[in-house]
PDB file of C-alpha atoms and ligand atoms in Angstrom:
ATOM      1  CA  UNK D   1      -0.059 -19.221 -18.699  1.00 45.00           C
ATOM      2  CA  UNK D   2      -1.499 -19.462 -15.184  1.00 62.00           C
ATOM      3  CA  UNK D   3      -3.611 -16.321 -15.148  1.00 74.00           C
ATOM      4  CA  UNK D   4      -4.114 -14.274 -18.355  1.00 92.00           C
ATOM      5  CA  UNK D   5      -2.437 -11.213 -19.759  1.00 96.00           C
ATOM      6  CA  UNK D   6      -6.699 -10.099 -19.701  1.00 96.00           C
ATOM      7  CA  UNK D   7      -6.578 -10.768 -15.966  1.00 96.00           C
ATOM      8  CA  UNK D   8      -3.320  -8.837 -14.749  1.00 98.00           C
ATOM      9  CA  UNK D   9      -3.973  -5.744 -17.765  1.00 98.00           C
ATOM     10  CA  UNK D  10      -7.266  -5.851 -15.366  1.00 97.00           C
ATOM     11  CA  UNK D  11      -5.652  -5.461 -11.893  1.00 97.00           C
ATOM     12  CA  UNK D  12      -3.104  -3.094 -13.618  1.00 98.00           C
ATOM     13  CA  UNK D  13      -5.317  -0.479 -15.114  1.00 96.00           C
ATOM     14  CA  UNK D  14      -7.801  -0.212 -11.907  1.00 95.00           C
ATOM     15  CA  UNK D  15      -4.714   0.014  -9.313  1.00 94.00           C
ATOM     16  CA  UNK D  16      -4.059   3.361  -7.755  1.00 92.00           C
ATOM     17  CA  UNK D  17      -0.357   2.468  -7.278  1.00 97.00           C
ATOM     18  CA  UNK D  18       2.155  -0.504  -8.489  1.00 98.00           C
ATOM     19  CA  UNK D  19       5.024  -1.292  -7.676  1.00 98.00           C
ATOM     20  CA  UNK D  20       7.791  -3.941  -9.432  1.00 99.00           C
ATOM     21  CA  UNK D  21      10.101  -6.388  -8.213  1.00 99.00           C
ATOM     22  CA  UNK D  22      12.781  -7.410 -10.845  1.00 99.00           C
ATOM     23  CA  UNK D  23      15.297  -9.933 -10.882  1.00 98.00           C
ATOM     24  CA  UNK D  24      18.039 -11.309 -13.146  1.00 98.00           C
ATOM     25  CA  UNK D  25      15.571 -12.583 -15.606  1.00 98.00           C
ATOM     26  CA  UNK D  26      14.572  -9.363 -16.661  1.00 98.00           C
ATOM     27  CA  UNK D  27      18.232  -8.847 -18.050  1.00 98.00           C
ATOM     28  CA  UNK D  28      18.768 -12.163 -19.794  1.00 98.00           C
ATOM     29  CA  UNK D  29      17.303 -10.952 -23.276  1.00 98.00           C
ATOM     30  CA  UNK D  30      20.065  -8.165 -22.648  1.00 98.00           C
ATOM     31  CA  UNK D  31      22.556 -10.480 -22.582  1.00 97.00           C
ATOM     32  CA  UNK D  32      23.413 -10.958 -19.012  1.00 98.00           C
ATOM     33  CA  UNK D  33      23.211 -14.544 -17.829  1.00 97.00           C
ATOM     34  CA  UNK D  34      21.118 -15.460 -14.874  1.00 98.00           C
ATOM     35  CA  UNK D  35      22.357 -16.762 -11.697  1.00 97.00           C
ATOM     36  CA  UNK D  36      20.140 -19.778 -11.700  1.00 96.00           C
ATOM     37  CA  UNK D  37      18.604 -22.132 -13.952  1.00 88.00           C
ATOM     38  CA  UNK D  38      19.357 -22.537 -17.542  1.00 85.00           C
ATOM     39  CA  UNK D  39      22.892 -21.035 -18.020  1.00 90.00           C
ATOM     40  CA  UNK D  40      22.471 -19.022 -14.487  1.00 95.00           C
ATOM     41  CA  UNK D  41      26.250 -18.360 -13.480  1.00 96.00           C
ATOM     42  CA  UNK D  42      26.186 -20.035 -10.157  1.00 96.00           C
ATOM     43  CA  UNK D  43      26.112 -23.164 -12.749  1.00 95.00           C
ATOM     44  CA  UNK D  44      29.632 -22.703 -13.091  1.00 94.00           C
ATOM     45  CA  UNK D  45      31.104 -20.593 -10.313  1.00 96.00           C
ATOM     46  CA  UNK D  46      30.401 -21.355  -6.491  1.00 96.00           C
ATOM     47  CA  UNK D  47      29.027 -17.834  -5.357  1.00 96.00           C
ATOM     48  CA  UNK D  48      30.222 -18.734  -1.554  1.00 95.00           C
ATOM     49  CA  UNK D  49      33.330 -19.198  -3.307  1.00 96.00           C
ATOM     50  CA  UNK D  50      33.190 -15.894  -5.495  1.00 97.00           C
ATOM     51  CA  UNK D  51      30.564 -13.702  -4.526  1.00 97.00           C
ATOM     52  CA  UNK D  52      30.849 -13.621  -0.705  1.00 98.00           C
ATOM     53  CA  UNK D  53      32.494 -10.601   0.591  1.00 98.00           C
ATOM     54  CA  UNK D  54      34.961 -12.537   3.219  1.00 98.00           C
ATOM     55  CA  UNK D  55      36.252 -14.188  -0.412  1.00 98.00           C
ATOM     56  CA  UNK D  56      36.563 -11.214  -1.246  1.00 98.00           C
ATOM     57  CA  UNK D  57      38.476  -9.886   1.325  1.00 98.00           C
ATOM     58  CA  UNK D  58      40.259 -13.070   1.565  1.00 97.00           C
ATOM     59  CA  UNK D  59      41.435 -13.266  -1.941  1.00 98.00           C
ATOM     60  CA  UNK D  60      40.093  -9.894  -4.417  1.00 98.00           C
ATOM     61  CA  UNK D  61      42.505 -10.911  -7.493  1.00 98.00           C
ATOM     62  CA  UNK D  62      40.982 -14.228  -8.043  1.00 98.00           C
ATOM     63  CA  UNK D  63      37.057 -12.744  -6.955  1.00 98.00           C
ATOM     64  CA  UNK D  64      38.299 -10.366 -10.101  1.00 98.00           C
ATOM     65  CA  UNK D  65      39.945 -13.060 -12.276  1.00 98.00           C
ATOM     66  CA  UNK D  66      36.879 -15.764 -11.944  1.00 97.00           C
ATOM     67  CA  UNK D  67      33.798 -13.172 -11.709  1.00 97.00           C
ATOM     68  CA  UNK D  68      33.859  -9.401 -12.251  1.00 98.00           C
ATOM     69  CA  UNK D  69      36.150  -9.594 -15.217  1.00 97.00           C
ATOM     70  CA  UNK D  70      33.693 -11.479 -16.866  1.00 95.00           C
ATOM     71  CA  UNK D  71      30.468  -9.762 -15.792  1.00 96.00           C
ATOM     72  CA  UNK D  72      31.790  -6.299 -16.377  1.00 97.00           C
ATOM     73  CA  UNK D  73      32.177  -7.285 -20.354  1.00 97.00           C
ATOM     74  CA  UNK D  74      28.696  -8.431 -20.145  1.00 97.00           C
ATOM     75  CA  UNK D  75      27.466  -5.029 -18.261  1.00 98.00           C
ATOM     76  CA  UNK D  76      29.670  -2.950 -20.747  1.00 97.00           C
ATOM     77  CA  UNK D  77      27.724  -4.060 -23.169  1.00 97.00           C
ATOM     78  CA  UNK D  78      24.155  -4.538 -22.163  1.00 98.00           C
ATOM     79  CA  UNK D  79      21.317  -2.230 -23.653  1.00 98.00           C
ATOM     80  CA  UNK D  80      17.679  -2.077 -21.641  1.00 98.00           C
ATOM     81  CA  UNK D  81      14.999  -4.537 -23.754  1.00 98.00           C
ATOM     82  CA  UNK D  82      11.062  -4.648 -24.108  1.00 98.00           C
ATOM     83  CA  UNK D  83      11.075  -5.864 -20.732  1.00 98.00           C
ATOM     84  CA  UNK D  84      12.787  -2.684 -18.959  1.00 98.00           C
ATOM     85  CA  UNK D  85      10.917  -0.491 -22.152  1.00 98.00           C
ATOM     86  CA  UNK D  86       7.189  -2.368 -20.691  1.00 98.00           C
ATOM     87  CA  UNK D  87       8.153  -1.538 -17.037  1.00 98.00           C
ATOM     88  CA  UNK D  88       9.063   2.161 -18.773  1.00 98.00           C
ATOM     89  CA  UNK D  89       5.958   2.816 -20.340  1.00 98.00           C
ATOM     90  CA  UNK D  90       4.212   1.216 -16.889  1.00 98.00           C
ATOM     91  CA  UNK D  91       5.403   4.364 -15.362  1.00 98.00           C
ATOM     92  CA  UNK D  92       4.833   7.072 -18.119  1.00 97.00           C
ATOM     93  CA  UNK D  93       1.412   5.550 -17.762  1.00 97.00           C
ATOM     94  CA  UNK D  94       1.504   6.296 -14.006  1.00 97.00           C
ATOM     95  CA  UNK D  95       0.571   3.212 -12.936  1.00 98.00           C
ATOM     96  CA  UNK D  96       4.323   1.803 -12.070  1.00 98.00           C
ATOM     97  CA  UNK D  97       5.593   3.685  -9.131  1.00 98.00           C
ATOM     98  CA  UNK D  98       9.136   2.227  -7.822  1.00 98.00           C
ATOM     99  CA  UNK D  99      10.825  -0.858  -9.104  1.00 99.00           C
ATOM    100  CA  UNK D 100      12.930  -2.571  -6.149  1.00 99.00           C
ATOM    101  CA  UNK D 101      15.357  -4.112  -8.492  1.00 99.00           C
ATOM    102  CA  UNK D 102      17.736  -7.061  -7.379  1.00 98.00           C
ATOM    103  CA  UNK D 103      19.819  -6.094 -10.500  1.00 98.00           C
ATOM    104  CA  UNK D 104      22.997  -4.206 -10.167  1.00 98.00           C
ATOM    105  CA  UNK D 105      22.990  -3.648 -14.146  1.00 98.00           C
ATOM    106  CA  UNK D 106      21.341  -0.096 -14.179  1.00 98.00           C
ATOM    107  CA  UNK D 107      19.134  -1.147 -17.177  1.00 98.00           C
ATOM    108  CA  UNK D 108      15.791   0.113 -15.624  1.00 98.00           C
ATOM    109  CA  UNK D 109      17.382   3.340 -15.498  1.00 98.00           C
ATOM    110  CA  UNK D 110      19.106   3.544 -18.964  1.00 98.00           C
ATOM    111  CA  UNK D 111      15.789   2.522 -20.088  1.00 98.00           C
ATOM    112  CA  UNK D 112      14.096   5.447 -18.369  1.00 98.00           C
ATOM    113  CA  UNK D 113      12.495   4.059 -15.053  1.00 98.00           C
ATOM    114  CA  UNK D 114      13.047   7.513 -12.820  1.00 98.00           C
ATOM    115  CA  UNK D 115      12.435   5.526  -9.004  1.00 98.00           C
ATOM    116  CA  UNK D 116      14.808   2.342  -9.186  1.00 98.00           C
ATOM    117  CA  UNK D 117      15.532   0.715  -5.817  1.00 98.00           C
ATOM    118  CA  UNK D 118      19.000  -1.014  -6.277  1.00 98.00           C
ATOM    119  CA  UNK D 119      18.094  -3.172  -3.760  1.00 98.00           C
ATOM    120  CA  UNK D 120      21.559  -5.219  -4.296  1.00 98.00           C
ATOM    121  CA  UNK D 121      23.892  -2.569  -5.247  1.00 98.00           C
ATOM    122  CA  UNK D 122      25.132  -1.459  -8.532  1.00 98.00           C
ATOM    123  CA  UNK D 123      28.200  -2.369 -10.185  1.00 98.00           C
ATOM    124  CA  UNK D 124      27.932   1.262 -11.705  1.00 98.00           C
ATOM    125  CA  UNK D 125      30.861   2.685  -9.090  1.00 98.00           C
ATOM    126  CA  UNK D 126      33.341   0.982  -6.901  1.00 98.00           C
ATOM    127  CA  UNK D 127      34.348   2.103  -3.308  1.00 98.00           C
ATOM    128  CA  UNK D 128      37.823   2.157  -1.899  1.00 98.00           C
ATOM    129  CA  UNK D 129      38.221   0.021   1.073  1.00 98.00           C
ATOM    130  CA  UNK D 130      40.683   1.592   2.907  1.00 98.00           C
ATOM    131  CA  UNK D 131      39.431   5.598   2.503  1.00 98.00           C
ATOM    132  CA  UNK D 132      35.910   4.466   1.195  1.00 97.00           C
ATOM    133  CA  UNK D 133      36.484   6.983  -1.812  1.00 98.00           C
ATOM    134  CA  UNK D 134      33.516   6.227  -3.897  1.00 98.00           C
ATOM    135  CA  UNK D 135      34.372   6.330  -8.282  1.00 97.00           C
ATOM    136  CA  UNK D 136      32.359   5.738 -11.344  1.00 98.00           C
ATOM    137  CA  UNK D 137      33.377   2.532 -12.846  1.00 98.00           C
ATOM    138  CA  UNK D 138      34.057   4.255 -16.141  1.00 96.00           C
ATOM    139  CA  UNK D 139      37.437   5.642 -13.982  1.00 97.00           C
ATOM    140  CA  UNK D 140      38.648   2.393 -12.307  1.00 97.00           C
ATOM    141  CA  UNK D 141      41.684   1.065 -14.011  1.00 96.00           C
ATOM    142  CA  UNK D 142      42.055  -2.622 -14.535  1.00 97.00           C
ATOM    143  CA  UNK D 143      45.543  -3.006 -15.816  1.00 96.00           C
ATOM    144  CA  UNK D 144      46.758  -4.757 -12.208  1.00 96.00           C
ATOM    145  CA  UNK D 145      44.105  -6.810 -10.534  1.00 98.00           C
ATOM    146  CA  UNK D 146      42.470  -5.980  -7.521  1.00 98.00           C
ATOM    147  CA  UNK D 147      41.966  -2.383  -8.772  1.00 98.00           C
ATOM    148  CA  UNK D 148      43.384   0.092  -6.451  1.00 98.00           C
ATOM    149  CA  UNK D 149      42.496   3.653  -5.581  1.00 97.00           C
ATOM    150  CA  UNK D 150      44.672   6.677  -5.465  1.00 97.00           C
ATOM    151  CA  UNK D 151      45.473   5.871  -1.484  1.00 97.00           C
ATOM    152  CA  UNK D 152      46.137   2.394  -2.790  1.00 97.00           C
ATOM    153  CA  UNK D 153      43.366   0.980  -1.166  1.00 98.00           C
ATOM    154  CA  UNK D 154      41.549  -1.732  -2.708  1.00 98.00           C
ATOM    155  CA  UNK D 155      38.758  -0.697  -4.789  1.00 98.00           C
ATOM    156  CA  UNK D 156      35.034  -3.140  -4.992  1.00 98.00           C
ATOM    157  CA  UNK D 157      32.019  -2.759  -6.622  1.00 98.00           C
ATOM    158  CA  UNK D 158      29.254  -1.304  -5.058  1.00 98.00           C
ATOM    159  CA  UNK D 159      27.019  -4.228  -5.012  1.00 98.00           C
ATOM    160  CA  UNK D 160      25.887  -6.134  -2.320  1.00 98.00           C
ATOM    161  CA  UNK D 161      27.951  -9.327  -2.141  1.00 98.00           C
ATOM    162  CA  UNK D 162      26.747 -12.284  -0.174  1.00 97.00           C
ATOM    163  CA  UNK D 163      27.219 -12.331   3.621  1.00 97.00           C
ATOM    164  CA  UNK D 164      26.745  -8.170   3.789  1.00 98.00           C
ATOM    165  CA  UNK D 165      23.124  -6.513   4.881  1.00 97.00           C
ATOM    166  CA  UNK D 166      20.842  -4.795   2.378  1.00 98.00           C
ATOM    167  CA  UNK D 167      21.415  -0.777   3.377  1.00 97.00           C
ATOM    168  CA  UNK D 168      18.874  -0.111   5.799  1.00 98.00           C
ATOM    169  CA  UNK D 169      17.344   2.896   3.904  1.00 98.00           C
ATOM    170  CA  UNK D 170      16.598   0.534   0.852  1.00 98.00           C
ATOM    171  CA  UNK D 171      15.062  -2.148   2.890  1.00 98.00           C
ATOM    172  CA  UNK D 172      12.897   0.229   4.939  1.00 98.00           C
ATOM    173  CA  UNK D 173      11.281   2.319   1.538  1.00 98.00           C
ATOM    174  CA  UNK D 174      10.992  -1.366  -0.369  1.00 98.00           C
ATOM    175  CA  UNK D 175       9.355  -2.881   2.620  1.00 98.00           C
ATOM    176  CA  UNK D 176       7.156   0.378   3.127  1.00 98.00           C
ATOM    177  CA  UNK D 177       6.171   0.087  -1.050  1.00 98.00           C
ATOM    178  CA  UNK D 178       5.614  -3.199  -0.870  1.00 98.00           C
ATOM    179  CA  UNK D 179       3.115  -2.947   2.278  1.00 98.00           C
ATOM    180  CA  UNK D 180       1.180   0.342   0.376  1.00 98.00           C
ATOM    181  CA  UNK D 181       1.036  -0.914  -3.448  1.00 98.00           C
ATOM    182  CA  UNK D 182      -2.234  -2.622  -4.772  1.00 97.00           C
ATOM    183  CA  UNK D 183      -0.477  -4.364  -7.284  1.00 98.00           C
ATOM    184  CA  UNK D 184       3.035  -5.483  -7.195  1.00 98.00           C
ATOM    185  CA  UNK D 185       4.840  -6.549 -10.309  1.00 98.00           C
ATOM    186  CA  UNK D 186       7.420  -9.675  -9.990  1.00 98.00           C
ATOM    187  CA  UNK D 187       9.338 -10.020 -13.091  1.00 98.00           C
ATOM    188  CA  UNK D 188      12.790 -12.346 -13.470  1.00 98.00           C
ATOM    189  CA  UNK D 189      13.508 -13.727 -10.424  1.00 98.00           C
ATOM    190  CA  UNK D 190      13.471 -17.008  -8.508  1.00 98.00           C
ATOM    191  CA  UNK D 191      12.148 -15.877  -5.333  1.00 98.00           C
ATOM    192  CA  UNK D 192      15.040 -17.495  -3.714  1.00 96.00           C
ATOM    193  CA  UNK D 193      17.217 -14.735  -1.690  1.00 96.00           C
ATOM    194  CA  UNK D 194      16.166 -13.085   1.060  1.00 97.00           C
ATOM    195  CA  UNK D 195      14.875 -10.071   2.008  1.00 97.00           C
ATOM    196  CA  UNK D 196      13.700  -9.195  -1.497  1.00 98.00           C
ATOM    197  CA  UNK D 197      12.121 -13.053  -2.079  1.00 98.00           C
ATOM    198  CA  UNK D 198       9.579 -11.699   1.333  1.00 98.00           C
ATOM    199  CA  UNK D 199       8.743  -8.576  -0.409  1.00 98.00           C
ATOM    200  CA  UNK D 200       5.894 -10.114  -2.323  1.00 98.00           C
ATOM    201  CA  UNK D 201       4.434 -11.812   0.633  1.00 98.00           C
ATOM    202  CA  UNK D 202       4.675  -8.477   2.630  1.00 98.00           C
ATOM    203  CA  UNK D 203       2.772  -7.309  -0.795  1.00 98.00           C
ATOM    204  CA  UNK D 204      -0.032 -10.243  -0.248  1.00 98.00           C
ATOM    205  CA  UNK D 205      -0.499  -9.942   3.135  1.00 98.00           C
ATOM    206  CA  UNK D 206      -0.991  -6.016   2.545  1.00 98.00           C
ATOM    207  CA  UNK D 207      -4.164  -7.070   0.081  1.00 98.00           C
ATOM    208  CA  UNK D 208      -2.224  -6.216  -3.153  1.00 98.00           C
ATOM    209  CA  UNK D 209      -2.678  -8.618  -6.226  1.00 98.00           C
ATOM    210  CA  UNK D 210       0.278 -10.279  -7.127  1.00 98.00           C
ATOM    211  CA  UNK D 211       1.302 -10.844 -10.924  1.00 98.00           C
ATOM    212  CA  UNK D 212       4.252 -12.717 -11.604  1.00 98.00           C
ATOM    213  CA  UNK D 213       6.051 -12.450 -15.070  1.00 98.00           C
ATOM    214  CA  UNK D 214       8.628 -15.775 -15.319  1.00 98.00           C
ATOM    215  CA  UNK D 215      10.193 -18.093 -17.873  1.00 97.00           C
ATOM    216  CA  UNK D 216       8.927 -20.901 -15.142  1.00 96.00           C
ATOM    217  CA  UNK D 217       7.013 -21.130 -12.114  1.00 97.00           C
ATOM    218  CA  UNK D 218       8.553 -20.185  -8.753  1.00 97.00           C
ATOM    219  CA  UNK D 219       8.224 -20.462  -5.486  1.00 97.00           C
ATOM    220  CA  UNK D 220       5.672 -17.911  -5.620  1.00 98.00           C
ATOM    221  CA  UNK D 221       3.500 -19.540  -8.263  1.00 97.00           C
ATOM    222  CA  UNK D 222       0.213 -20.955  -7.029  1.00 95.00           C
ATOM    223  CA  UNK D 223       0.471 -19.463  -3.642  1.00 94.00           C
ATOM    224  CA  UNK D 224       1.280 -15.814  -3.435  1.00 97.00           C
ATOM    225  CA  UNK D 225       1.190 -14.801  -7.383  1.00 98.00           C
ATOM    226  CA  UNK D 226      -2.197 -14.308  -8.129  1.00 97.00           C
ATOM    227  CA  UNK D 227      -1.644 -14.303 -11.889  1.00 97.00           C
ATOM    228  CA  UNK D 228       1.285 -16.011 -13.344  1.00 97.00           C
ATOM    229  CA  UNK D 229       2.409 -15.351 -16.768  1.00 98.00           C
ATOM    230  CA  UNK D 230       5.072 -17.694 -18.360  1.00 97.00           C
ATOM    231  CA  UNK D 231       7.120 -16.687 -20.771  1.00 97.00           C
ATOM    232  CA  UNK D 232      10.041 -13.907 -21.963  1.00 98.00           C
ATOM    233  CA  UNK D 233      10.055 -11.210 -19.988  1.00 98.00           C
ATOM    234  CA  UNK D 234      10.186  -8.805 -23.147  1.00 98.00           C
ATOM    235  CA  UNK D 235       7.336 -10.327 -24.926  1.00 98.00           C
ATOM    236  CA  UNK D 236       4.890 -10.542 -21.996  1.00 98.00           C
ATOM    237  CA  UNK D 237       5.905  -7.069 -20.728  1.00 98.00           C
ATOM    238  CA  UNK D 238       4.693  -5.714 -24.436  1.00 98.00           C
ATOM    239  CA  UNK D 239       2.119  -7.872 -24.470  1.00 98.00           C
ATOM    240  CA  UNK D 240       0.478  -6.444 -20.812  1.00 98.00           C
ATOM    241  CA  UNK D 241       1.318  -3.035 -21.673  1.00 98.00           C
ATOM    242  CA  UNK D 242      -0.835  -3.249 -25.304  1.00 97.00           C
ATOM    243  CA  UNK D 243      -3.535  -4.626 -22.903  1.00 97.00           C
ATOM    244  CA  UNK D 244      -3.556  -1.840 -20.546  1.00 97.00           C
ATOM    245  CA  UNK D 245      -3.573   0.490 -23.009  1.00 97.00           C
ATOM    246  CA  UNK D 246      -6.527  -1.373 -24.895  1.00 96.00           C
ATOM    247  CA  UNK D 247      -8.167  -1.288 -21.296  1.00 95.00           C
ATOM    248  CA  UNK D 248      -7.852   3.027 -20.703  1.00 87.00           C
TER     249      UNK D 248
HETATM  250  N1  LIG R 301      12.144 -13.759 -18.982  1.00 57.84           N
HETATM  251  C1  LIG R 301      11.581 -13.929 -17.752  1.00 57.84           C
HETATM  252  N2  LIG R 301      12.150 -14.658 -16.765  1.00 57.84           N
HETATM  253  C2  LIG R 301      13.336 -15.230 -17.036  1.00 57.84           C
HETATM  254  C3  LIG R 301      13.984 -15.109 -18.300  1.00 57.84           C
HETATM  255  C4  LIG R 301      13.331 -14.337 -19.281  1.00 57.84           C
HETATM  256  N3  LIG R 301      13.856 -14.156 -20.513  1.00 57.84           N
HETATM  257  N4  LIG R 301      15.156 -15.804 -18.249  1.00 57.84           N
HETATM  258  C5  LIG R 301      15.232 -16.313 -16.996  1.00 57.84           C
HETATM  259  N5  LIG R 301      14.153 -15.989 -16.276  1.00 57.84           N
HETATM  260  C6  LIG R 301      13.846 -16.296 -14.874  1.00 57.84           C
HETATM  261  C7  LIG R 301      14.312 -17.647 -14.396  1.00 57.84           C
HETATM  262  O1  LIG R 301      13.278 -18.606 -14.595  1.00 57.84           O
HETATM  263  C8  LIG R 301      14.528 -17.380 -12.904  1.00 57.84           C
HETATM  264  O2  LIG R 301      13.343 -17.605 -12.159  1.00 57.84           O
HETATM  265  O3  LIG R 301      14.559 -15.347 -14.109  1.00 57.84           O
HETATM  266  C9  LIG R 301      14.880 -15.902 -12.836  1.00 57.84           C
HETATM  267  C10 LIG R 301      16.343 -15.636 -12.565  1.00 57.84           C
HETATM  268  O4  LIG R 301      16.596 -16.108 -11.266  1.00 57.84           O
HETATM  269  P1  LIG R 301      18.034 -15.847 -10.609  1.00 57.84           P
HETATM  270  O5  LIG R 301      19.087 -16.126 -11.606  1.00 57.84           O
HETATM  271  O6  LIG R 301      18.042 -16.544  -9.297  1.00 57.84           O
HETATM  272  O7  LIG R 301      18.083 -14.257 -10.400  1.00 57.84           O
HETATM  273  P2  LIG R 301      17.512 -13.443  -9.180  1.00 57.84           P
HETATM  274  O8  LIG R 301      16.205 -13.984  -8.720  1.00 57.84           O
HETATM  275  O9  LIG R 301      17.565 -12.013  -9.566  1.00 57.84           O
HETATM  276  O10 LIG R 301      18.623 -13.700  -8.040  1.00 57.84           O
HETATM  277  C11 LIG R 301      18.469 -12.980  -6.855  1.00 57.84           C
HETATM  278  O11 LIG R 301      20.600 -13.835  -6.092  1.00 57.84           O
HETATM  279  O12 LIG R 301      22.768 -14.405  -6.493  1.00 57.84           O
HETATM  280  C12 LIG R 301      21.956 -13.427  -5.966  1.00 57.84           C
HETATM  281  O13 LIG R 301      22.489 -11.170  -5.814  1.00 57.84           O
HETATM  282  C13 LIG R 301      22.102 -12.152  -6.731  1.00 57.84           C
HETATM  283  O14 LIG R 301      20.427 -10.472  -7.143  1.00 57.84           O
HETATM  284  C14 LIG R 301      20.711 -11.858  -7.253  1.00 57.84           C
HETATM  285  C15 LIG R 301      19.839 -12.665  -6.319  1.00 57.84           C
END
């Protein structure tokens, strides 16, 4: 641990407004493999390769065959855990605010998190690229690969792949959070893609504390987190929220 669950259940409970940053680590004890690190899918698949919208357009069937196929089963089946319930109760509290979330697995909402910032998308609808006919993903059919809408345009997820901007709206209100909160969150990610990776910094430089929540140290660690807790997500998550609680 460098920091103490003490230290950040300190900075929580005092703050007039938080605000969390979540990444893919927040979704591993849900089942969904990172992108990084131990088992993290770019391991295995080159994301240039897969996860770039010009392969997309270039080549949807095998984007489908290699990638989606696969994390759709894992999305189908994925259920919040302590980590998305702490972040929960951080808000019935009303101490969490908004979670920016670089997640496109809608967890933080099935888990009851009302202000979610899909900062990358969601893989919870597709979009038709010809008529831009937006669906639930519950209705797209995925007997022939690419799935294609009623025009017979090809349908995509409604993440945001590599090479395409974050939608200016999101950017704006996450950039606009981070700049206001006194305490910003960071749980699950790497710190490694931009624009969310600046969001703590923009948090820093703002005079919020920042408390990092990590199965390693990151980029962040040492310099911009001012608290770093290692471990599982879900078990430091309940552990800080006990504290709080303790603390009111
Ligand atoms: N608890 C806490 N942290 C964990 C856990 C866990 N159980 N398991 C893994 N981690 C940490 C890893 O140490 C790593 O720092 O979660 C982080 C996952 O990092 P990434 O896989 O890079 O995920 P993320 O930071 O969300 O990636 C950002 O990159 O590929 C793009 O669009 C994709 O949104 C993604 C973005």
């Amino acid at each position: 641990m460098i920091g103490t669950i003490q230290h950040a259940a300190a900075l929580l409970s005092a703050c007039r407004s938080a605000v969390a940053l979540t990444g893919a680590g927040i979704s591993v004890e849900s089942g969904i493999p990172p992108f990084r690190g131990k088992g993290g899918l770019w391991e295995k698949i080159d994301p240039m390769e897969y996860a770039h919208i010009d392969a997309y357009k270039r080549d949807p069937e095998a984007v489908w065959r290699v990638l989606f196929m696969e994390l759709k089963k894992v999305l189908d089946k994925a259920l919040p855990n302590a980590g998305h319930a702490g972040l929960r109760d951080l808000e019935e509290m009303g101490i969490l605010k908004t979670i920016v979330t670089q997640n496109i697995d809608g967890l933080h909402q099935k888990s009851g998190n009302r202000d979610v910032i899909e900062f990358h998308g969601t893989f919870a609808s597709h979009s038709c690229m010809a008529c831009e006919r937006r669906l639930d993903t519950s209705q797209v059919l995925l007997e022939t690969l690419p799935p294609r809408c009623a025009c017979n345009g090809i349908l995509r997820p409604d993440v945001i792949m590599f090479g395409e901007i974050i939608p200016v709206d999101h950017l704006q209100r996450a950039q606009i959070l981070a700049a206001s909160c006194d305490v910003m969150l960071v749980v699950g990610t790497s710190a490694t893609v931009q624009p969310a990776a600046y969001l703590p910094v923009i948090a820093k430089r703002n005079g919020a504390a920042v408390v990092e929540i990590n199965a390693e140290p990151t980029p962040l660690t040492g310099n911009i987190s001012d608290v770093t807790l290692l471990g599982k997500a879900g078990q430091v998550l309940g552990d800080l929220v006990a504290a709080v609680r303790r603390l009111r």
